mmCIF file of C-alpha atoms in Angstrom:
data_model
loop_
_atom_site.group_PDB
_atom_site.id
_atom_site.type_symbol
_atom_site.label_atom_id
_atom_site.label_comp_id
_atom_site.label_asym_id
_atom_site.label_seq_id
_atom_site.Cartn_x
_atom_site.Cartn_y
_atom_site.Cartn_z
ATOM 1 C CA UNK Y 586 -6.448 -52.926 -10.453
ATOM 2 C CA UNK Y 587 -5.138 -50.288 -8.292
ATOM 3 C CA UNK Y 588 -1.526 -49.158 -9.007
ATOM 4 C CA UNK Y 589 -0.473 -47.522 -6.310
ATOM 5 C CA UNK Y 590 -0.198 -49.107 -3.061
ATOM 6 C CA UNK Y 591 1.392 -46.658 -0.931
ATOM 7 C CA UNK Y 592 3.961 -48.857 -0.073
ATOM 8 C CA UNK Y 593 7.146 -47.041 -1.600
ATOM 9 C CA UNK Y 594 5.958 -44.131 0.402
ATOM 10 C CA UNK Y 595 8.296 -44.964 2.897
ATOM 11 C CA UNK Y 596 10.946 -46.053 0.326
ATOM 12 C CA UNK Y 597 10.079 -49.834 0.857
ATOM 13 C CA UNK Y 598 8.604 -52.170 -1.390
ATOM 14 C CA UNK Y 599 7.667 -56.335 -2.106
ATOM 15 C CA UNK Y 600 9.870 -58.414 -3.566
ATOM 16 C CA UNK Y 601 8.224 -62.215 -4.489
ATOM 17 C CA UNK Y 602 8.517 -63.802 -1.443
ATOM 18 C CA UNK Y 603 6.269 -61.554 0.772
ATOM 19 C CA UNK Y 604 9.424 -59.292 2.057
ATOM 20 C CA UNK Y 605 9.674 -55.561 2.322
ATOM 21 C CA UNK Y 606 13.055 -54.764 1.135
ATOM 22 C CA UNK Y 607 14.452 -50.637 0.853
ATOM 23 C CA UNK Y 608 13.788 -49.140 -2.868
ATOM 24 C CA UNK Y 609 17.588 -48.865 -2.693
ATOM 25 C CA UNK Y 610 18.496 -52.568 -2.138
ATOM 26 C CA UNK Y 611 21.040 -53.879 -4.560
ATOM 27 C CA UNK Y 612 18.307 -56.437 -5.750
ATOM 28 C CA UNK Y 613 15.984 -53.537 -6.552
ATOM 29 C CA UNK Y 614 18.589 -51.841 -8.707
ATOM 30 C CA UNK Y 615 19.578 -55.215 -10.469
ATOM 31 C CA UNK Y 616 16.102 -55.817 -11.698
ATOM 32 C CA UNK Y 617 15.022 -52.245 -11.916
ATOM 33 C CA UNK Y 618 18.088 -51.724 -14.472
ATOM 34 C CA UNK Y 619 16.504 -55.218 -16.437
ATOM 35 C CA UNK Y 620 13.618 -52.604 -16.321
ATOM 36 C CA UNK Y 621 15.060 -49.752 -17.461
ATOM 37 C CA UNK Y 622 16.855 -51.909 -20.382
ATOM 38 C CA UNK Y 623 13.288 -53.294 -21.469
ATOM 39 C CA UNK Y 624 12.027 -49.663 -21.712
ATOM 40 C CA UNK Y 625 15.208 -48.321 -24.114
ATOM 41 C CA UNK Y 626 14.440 -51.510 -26.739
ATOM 42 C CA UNK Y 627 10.599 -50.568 -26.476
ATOM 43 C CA UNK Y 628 11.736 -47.566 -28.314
ATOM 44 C CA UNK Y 629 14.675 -49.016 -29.991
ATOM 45 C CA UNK Y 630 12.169 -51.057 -31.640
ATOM 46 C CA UNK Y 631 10.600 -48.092 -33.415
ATOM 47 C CA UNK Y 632 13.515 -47.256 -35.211
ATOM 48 C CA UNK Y 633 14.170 -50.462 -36.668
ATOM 49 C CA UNK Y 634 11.516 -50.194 -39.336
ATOM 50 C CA UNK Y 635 13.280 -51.670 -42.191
ATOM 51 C CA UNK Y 636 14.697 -54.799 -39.851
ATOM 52 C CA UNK Y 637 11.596 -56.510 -38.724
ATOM 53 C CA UNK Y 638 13.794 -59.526 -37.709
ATOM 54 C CA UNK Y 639 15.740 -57.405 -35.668
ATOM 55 C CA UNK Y 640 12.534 -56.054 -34.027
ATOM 56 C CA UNK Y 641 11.062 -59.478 -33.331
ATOM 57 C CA UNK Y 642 14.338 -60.625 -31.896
ATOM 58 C CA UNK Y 643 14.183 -57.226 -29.627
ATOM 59 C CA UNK Y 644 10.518 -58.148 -28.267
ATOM 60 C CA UNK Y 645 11.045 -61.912 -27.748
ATOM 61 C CA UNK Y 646 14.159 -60.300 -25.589
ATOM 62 C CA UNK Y 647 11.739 -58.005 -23.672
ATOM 63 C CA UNK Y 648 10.109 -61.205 -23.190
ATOM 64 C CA UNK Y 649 13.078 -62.631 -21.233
ATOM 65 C CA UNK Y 650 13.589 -59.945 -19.625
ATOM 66 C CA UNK Y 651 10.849 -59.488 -17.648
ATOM 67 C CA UNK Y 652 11.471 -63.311 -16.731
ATOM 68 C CA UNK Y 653 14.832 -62.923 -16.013
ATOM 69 C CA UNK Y 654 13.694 -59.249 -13.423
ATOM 70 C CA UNK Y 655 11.348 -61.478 -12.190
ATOM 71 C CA UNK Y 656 13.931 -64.531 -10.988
ATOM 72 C CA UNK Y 657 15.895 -61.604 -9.670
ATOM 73 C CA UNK Y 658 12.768 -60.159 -7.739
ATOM 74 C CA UNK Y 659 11.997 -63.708 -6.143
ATOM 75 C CA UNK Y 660 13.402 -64.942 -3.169
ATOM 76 C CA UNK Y 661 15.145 -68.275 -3.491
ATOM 77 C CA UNK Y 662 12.805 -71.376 -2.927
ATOM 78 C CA UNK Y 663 9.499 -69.179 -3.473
ATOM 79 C CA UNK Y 664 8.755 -70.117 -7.016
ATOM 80 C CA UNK Y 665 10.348 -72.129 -9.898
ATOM 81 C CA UNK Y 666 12.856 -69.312 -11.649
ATOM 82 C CA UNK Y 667 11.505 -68.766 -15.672
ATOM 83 C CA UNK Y 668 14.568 -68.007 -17.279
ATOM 84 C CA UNK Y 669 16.535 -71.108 -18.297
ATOM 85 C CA UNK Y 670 19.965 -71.635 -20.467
ATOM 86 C CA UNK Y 671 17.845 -72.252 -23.409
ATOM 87 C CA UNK Y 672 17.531 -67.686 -24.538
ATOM 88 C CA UNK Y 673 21.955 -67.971 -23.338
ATOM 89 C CA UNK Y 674 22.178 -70.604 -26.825
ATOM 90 C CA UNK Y 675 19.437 -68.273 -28.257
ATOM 91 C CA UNK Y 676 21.411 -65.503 -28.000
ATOM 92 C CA UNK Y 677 24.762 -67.122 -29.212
ATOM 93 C CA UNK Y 678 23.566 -68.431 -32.091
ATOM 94 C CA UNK Y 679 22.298 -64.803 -32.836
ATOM 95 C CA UNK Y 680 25.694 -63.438 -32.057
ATOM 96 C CA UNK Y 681 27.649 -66.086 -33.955
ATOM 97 C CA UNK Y 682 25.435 -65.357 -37.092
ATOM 98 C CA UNK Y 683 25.572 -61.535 -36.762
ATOM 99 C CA UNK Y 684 29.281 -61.491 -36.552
ATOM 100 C CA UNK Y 685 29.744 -63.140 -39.689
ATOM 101 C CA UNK Y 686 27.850 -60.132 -41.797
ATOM 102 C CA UNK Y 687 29.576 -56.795 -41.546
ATOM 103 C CA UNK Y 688 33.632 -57.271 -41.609
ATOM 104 C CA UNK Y 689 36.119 -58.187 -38.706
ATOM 105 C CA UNK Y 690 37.547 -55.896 -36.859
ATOM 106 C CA UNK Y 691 40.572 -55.943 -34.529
ATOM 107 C CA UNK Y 692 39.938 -52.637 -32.551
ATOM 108 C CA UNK Y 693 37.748 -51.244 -30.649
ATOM 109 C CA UNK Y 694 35.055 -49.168 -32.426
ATOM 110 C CA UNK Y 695 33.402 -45.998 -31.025
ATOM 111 C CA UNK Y 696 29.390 -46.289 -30.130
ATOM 112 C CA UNK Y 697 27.543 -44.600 -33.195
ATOM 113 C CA UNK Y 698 26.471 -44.970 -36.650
ATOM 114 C CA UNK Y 699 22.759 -44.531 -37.064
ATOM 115 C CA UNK Y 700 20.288 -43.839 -34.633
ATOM 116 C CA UNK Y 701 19.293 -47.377 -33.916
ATOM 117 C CA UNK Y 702 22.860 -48.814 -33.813
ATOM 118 C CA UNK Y 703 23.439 -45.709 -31.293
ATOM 119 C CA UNK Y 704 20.539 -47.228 -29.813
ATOM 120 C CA UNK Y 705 21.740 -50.517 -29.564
ATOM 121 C CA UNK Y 706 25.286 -49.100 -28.191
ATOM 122 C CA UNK Y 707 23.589 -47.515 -25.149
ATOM 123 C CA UNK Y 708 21.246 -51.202 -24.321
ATOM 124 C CA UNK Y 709 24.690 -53.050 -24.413
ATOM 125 C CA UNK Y 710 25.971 -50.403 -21.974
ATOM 126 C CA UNK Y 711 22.764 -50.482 -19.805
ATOM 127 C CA UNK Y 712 23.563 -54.516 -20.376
ATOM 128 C CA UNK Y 713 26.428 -54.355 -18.747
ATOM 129 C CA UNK Y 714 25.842 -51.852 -15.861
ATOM 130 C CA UNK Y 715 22.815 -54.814 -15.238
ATOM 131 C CA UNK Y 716 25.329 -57.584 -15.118
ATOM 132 C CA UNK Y 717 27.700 -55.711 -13.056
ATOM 133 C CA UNK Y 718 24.683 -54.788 -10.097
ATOM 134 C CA UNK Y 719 23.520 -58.503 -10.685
ATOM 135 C CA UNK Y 720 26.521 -59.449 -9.788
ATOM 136 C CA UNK Y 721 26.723 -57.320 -6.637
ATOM 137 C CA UNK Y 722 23.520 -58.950 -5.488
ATOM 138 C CA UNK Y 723 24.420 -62.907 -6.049
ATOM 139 C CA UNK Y 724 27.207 -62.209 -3.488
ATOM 140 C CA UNK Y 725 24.987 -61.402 -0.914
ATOM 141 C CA UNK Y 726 21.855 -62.638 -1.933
ATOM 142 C CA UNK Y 727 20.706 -66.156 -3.760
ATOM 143 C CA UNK Y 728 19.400 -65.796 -7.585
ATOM 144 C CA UNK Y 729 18.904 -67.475 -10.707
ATOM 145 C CA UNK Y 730 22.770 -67.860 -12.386
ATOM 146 C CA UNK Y 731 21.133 -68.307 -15.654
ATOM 147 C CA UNK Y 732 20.045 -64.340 -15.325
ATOM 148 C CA UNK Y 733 24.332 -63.274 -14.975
ATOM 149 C CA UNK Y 734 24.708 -65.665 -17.892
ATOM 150 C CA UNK Y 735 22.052 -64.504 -19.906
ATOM 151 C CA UNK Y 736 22.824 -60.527 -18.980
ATOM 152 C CA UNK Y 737 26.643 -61.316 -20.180
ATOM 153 C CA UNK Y 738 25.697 -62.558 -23.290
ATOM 154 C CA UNK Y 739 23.033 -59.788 -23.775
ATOM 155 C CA UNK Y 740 25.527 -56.983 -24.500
ATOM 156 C CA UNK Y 741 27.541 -58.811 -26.504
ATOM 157 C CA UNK Y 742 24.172 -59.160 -28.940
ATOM 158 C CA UNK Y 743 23.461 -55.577 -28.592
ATOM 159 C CA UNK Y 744 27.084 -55.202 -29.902
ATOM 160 C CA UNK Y 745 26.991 -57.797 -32.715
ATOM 161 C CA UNK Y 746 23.263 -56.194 -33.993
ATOM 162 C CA UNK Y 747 24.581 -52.442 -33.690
ATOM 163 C CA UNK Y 748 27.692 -53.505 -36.267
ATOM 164 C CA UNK Y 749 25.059 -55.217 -38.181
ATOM 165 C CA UNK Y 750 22.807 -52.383 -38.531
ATOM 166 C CA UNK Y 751 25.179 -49.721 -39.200
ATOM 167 C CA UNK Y 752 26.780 -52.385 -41.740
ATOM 168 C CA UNK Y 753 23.484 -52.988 -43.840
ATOM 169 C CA UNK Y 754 23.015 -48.971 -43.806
ATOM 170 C CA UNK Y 755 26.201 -48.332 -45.491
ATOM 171 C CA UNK Y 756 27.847 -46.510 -42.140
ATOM 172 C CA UNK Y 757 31.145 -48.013 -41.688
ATOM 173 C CA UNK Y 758 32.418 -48.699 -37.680
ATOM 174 C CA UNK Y 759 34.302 -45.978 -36.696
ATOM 175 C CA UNK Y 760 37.859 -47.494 -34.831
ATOM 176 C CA UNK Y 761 39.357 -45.685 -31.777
ATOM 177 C CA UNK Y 762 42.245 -43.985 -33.031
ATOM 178 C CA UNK Y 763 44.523 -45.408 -29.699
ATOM 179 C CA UNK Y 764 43.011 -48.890 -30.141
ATOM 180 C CA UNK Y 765 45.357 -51.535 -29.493
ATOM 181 C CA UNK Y 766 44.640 -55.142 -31.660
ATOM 182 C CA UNK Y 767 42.079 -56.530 -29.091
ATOM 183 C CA UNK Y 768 39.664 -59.215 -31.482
ATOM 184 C CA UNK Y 769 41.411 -61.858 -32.738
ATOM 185 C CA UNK Y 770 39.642 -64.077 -35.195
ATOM 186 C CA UNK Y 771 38.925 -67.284 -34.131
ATOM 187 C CA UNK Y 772 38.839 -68.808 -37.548
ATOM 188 C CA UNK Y 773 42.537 -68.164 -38.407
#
């Protein structure tokens, strides 16, 4: 398998579908920041040793993720899209149970803690710059809405697993000192 192909020489490249597209289409970006994402939990993964649930959650999402860069890659109608709503319930059931562990909070908390919840902080923010170039490219371009859906609920897992991990290693959230009340609990 050769891996160049000489093609991005010219700043162009393939996207499923058979057309060249610039390397700095919005479409590119959306799926090359999926990319990027999938790279930081590669090596997010390696700091989790003592949460090998956490890790195994963290691959089956590089999993999706490539499916879900993939749907963005292909052009509508030239293959059946991979990612479905079933990893959006995944994912909320994951959030729903990792919010009950470490103790409410009402304000917003600054990114930190240990080195994988820091970790964890920057994939929800590389989450959301995704979702927010994903949904730059549905307006002018058709895609798989599950991917936007999935993407949202993505970050909010990175934050729910970063509170969790910094919980179970004794570091307690620190709150921003101008924080307004902006969680309310559901349950009350």
């Amino acid at each position: 398998m050769r891996i160049y192909t000489k093609t991005g020489d010219k700043g162009m490249t393939r996207i499923i579908g058979g057309s060249k597209v610039s390397k700095d289409n919005i479409r590119i970006n959306a799926y090359g920041t999926l990319d990027e994402l999938n790279s930081l939990l590669g090596f997010t993964i390696t700091t989790l040793t003592n949460e090998p649930e956490i890790q195994a959650e963290l691959e089956q999402i590089q999993q999706q993720l490539f499916d879900a860069g993939g749907d963005l890659a292909t052009e509508e109608g030239k293959r059946p899209y991979k990612l479905t709503s079933e990893p959006v319930a995944w994912l909320e059931d994951r959030i729903d149970i990792y919010a009950d562990e470490p103790p409410e909070i009402e304000k917003f908390i600054l990114p930190g803690g240990t080195g994988a919840a820091s970790l964890l902080h920057m994939a929800r923010t590389v989450a959301r710059r995704a979702e927010r170039e994903i949904v730059g490219m549905q307006k002018v371009a058709a895609s798989n809405q599950e991917v936007l859906k999935y993407v949202n609920r993505l970050s909010d897992y990175f934050f729910a697993v970063a509170r969790v991990v910094n919980f179970r290693a004794g570091k307690k959230d620190v709150f921003y000192k101008n924080s307004e009340l902006v969680f309310r609990n559901k349950k009350k």
